[in-house]
Every structure is written in C-alpha cells, then in structure tokens.
Coordinates of C-alpha atoms in Angstrom, one line a residue:
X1 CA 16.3 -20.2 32.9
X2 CA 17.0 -17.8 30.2
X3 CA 17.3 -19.3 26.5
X4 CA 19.9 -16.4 25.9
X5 CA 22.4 -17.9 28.5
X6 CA 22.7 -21.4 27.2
X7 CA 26.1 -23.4 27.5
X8 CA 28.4 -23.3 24.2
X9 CA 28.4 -25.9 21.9
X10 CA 31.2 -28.2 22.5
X11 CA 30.3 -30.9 19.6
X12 CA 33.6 -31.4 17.4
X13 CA 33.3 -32.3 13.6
X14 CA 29.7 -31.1 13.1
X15 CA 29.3 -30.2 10.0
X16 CA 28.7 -26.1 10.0
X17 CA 28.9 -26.1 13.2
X18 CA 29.7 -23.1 14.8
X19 CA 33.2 -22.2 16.5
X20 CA 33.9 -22.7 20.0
X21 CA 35.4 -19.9 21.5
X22 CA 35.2 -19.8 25.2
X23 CA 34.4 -16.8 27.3
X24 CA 35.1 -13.5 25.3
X25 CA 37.9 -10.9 26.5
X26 CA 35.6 -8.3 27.9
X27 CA 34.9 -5.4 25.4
X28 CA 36.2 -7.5 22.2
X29 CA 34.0 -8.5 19.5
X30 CA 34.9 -11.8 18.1
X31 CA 32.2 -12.1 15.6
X32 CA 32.8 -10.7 12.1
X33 CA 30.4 -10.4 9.8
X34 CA 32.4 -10.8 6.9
X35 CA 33.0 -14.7 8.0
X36 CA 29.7 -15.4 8.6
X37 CA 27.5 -18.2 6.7
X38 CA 23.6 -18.7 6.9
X39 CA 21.6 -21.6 6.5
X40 CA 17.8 -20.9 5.9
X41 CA 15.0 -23.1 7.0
X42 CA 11.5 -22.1 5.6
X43 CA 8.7 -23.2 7.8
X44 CA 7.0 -25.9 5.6
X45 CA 9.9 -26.5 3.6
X46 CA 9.9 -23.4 1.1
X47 CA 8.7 -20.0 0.2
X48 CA 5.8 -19.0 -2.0
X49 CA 5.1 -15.9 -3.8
X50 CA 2.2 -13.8 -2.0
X51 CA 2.1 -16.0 1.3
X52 CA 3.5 -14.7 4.6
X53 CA 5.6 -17.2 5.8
X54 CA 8.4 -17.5 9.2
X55 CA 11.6 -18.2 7.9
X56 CA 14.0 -19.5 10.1
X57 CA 18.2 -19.3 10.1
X58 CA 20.9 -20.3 11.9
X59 CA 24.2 -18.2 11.8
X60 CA 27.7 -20.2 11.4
X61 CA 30.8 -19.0 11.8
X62 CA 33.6 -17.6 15.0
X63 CA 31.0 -16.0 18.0
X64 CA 28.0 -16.6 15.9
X65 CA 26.9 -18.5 18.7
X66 CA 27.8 -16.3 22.0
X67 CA 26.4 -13.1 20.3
X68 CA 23.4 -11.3 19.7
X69 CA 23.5 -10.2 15.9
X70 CA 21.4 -7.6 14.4
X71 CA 19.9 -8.0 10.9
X72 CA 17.5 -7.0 8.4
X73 CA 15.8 -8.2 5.3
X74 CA 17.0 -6.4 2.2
X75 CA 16.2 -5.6 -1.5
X76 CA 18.4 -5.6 -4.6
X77 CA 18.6 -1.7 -3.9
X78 CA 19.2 -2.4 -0.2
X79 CA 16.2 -0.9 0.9
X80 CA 14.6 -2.7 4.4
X81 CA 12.0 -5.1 3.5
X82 CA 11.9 -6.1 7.3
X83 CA 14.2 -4.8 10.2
X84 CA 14.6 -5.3 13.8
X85 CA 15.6 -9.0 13.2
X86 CA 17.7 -10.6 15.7
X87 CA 19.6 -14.0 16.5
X88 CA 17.8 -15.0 19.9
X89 CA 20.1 -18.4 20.8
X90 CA 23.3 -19.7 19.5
X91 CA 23.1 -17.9 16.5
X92 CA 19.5 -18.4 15.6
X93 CA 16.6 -16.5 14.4
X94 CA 13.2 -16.4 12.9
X95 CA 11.9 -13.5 10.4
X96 CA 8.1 -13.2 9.0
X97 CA 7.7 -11.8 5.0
X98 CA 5.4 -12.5 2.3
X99 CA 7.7 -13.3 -0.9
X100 CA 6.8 -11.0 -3.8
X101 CA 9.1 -12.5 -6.4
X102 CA 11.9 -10.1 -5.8
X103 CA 15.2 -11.3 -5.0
X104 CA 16.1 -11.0 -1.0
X105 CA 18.9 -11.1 1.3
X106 CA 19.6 -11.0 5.3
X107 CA 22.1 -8.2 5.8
X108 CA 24.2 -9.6 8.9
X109 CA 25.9 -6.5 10.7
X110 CA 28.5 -7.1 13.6
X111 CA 29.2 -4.9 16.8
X112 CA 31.4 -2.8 14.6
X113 CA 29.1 -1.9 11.8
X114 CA 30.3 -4.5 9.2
X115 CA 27.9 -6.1 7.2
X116 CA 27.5 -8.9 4.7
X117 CA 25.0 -10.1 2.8
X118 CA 23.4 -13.4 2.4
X119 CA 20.8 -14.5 -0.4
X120 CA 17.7 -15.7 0.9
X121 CA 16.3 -18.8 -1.3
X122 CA 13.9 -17.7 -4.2
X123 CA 9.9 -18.1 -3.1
X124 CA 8.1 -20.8 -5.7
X125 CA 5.5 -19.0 -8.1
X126 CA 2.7 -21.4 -6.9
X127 CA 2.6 -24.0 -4.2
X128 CA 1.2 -24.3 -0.4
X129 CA 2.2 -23.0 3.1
X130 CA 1.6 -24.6 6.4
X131 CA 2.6 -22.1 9.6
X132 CA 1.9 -23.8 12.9
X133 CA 1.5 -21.2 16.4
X134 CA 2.2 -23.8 19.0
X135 CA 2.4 -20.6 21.5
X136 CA -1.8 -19.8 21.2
X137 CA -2.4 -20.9 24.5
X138 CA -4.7 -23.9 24.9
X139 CA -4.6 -24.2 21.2
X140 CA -2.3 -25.1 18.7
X141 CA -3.0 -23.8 15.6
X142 CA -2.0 -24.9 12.0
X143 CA -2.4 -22.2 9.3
X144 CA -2.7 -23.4 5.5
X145 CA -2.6 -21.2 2.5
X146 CA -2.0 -21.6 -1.1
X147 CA -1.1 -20.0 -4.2
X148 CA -4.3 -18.8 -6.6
X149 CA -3.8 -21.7 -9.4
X150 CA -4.7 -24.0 -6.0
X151 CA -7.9 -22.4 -4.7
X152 CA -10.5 -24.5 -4.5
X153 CA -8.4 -27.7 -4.1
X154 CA -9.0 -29.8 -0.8
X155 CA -6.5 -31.2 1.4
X156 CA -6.0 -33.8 3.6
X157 CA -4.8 -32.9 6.8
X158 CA -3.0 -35.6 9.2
X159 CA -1.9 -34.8 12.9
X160 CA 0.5 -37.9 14.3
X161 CA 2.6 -38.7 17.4
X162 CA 5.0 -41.3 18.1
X163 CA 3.3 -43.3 14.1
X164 CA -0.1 -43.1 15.7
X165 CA -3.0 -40.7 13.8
X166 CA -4.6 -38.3 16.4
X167 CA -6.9 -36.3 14.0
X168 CA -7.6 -36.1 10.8
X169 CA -9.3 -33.0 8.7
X170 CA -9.9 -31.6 5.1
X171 CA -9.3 -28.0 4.0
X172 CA -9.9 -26.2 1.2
X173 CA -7.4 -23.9 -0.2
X174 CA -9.2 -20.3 0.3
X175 CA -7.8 -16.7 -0.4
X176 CA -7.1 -16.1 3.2
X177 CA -5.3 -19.2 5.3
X178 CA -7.5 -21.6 6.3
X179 CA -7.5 -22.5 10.6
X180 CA -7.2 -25.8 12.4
X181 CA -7.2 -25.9 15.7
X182 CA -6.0 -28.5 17.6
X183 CA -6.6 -28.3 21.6
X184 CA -3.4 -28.7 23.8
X185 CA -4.8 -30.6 26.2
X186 CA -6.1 -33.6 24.1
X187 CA -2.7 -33.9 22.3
X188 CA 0.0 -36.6 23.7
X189 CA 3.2 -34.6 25.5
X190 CA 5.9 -34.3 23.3
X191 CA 6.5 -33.7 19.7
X192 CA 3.6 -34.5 16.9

C-alpha cells in the first residue's frame, strides 16, 4: 500500500493539527502557502554547527495534509542551500544539511507559485548528533558525531526495548562520525 494514499486525519481538537477537508474539487488547489505553519523536529533533538544532520517537519495548515508540497532550504539572500525537498505523507518531510551558523529557512511554495518562509531553529555552536539508518538492510546503524571542543570524549552508548538493555557500547567522539552497528535480526520486533 502506498504511504502517499493514506486516509485523512479525522482527529478533532488536536492541537496543530491539520484541517480536514475531504476530497478536493478536481483541478482546485486548496493549499496556500501563505497559511501554512511548520514544526521542525531535529533528529537527536537539535542542530549543531558543522554536523550533517536529517531534519524532520511536519506542515499544518488547510490541504497540508492531502498534498504534495515542494520546498527548499534557503539563505538570508534566498539563495538554495538544499532543493528538491518534498512532503512525502500528510504533510511531512525529512531534509539532510550540515548547519554552518547561518540563519535558514524552508521556503514552502503551493501549486500556484506562492511561497512563504519559515525559520528553521538555529544549530548549537558545540554539542553532539546521533543519526540512526534503520533502512541499511540487515543492520541498523547509529551514527555519532560531535562538535571539535568534544573530541576525544567517550560515550556511553545504551540500546533498550520495552525498559530492558540489549547492548551496551563506548564511542569516542572522532572528527568523522563514529559507526555502531547493531544487527536486525538479534533486535526484539518493534520499537527500541
């Protein structure tokens, strides 16, 4: 079943949630850019200068959910720090950039050229990133990386499912991202 083709959300009095609109007249575009909202969700919790990182985002607002919406990253200047980005599912998306201290935005633009933009929040000067690919095949792999004032520290690394401890692991902050790798098939079935 495609992920692209998944049932509106009906939920009332969800706080941001997006507008229920029912089936679209065919040819009208009942998004607008200009009443848009984003919420970003860094993976790991935040950005940090000079570490690539997946940011995620969920677009609110009236067909936000029932349309794909084209966007790119943008500079103060508004030149493209990263194109081609798109909501996949009910208004969400992912984007990859490494922070370089300048201030960012997501340029929403709807099926009639309008656009908007929305801050994205400022990347730390120093601090660490965790990026987990849960798509690598038999693997699962957890990324860490930190800023230069924390290389050379170790880390303590904890995997856990359901309040049990499956593995445990140190890693010391490098100048490239340092690799677990966890196999799939000696990790529990659901979420850890």
């Amino acid at each position: 079943v495609s992920h692209k083709k998944r049932l509106p959300n009906y939920r009332k009095n969800v706080a941001g949630a997006a507008s229920v609109t029912g089936q679209r007249a065919e040819g009208k575009d009942v998004f607008s850019a200009g009443k848009a909202q984003v919420t970003f969700y860094p993976e790991g919790g935040y950005s940090v200068v000079g570490l690539e990182t997946n940011v995620a985002f969920q677009l609110w607002g009236e067909g936000a959910d029932t349309v794909d919406v084209d966007c790119q990253l943008v500079d103060a200047e508004g030149q493209v720090v990263v194109d081609g980005i798109k909501t996949v599912a009910d208004g969400r998306g992912v984007f990859r950039y490494t922070p370089d201290g300048r201030a960012l935005s997501l340029k929403v633009t709807d099926g009639k050229g309008r656009s908007k933009l929305h801050p994205v929040p400022n990347a730390f000067d120093e601090g660490l990133s965790l990026s987990v690919n849960a798509l690598a095949g038999k693997n699962i792999i957890a990324s860490v990386g930190g800023s230069a004032s924390l290389q050379g520290a170790t880390l303590g690394i904890m995997l856990q499912h359901e309040g049990a401890v499956i593995a445990t692991d140190k890693v010391t902050i490098a100048e490239e991202p340092q690799q677990l790798v966890f196999p799939r098939e000696q990790m529990p079935g659901g979420v850890s």
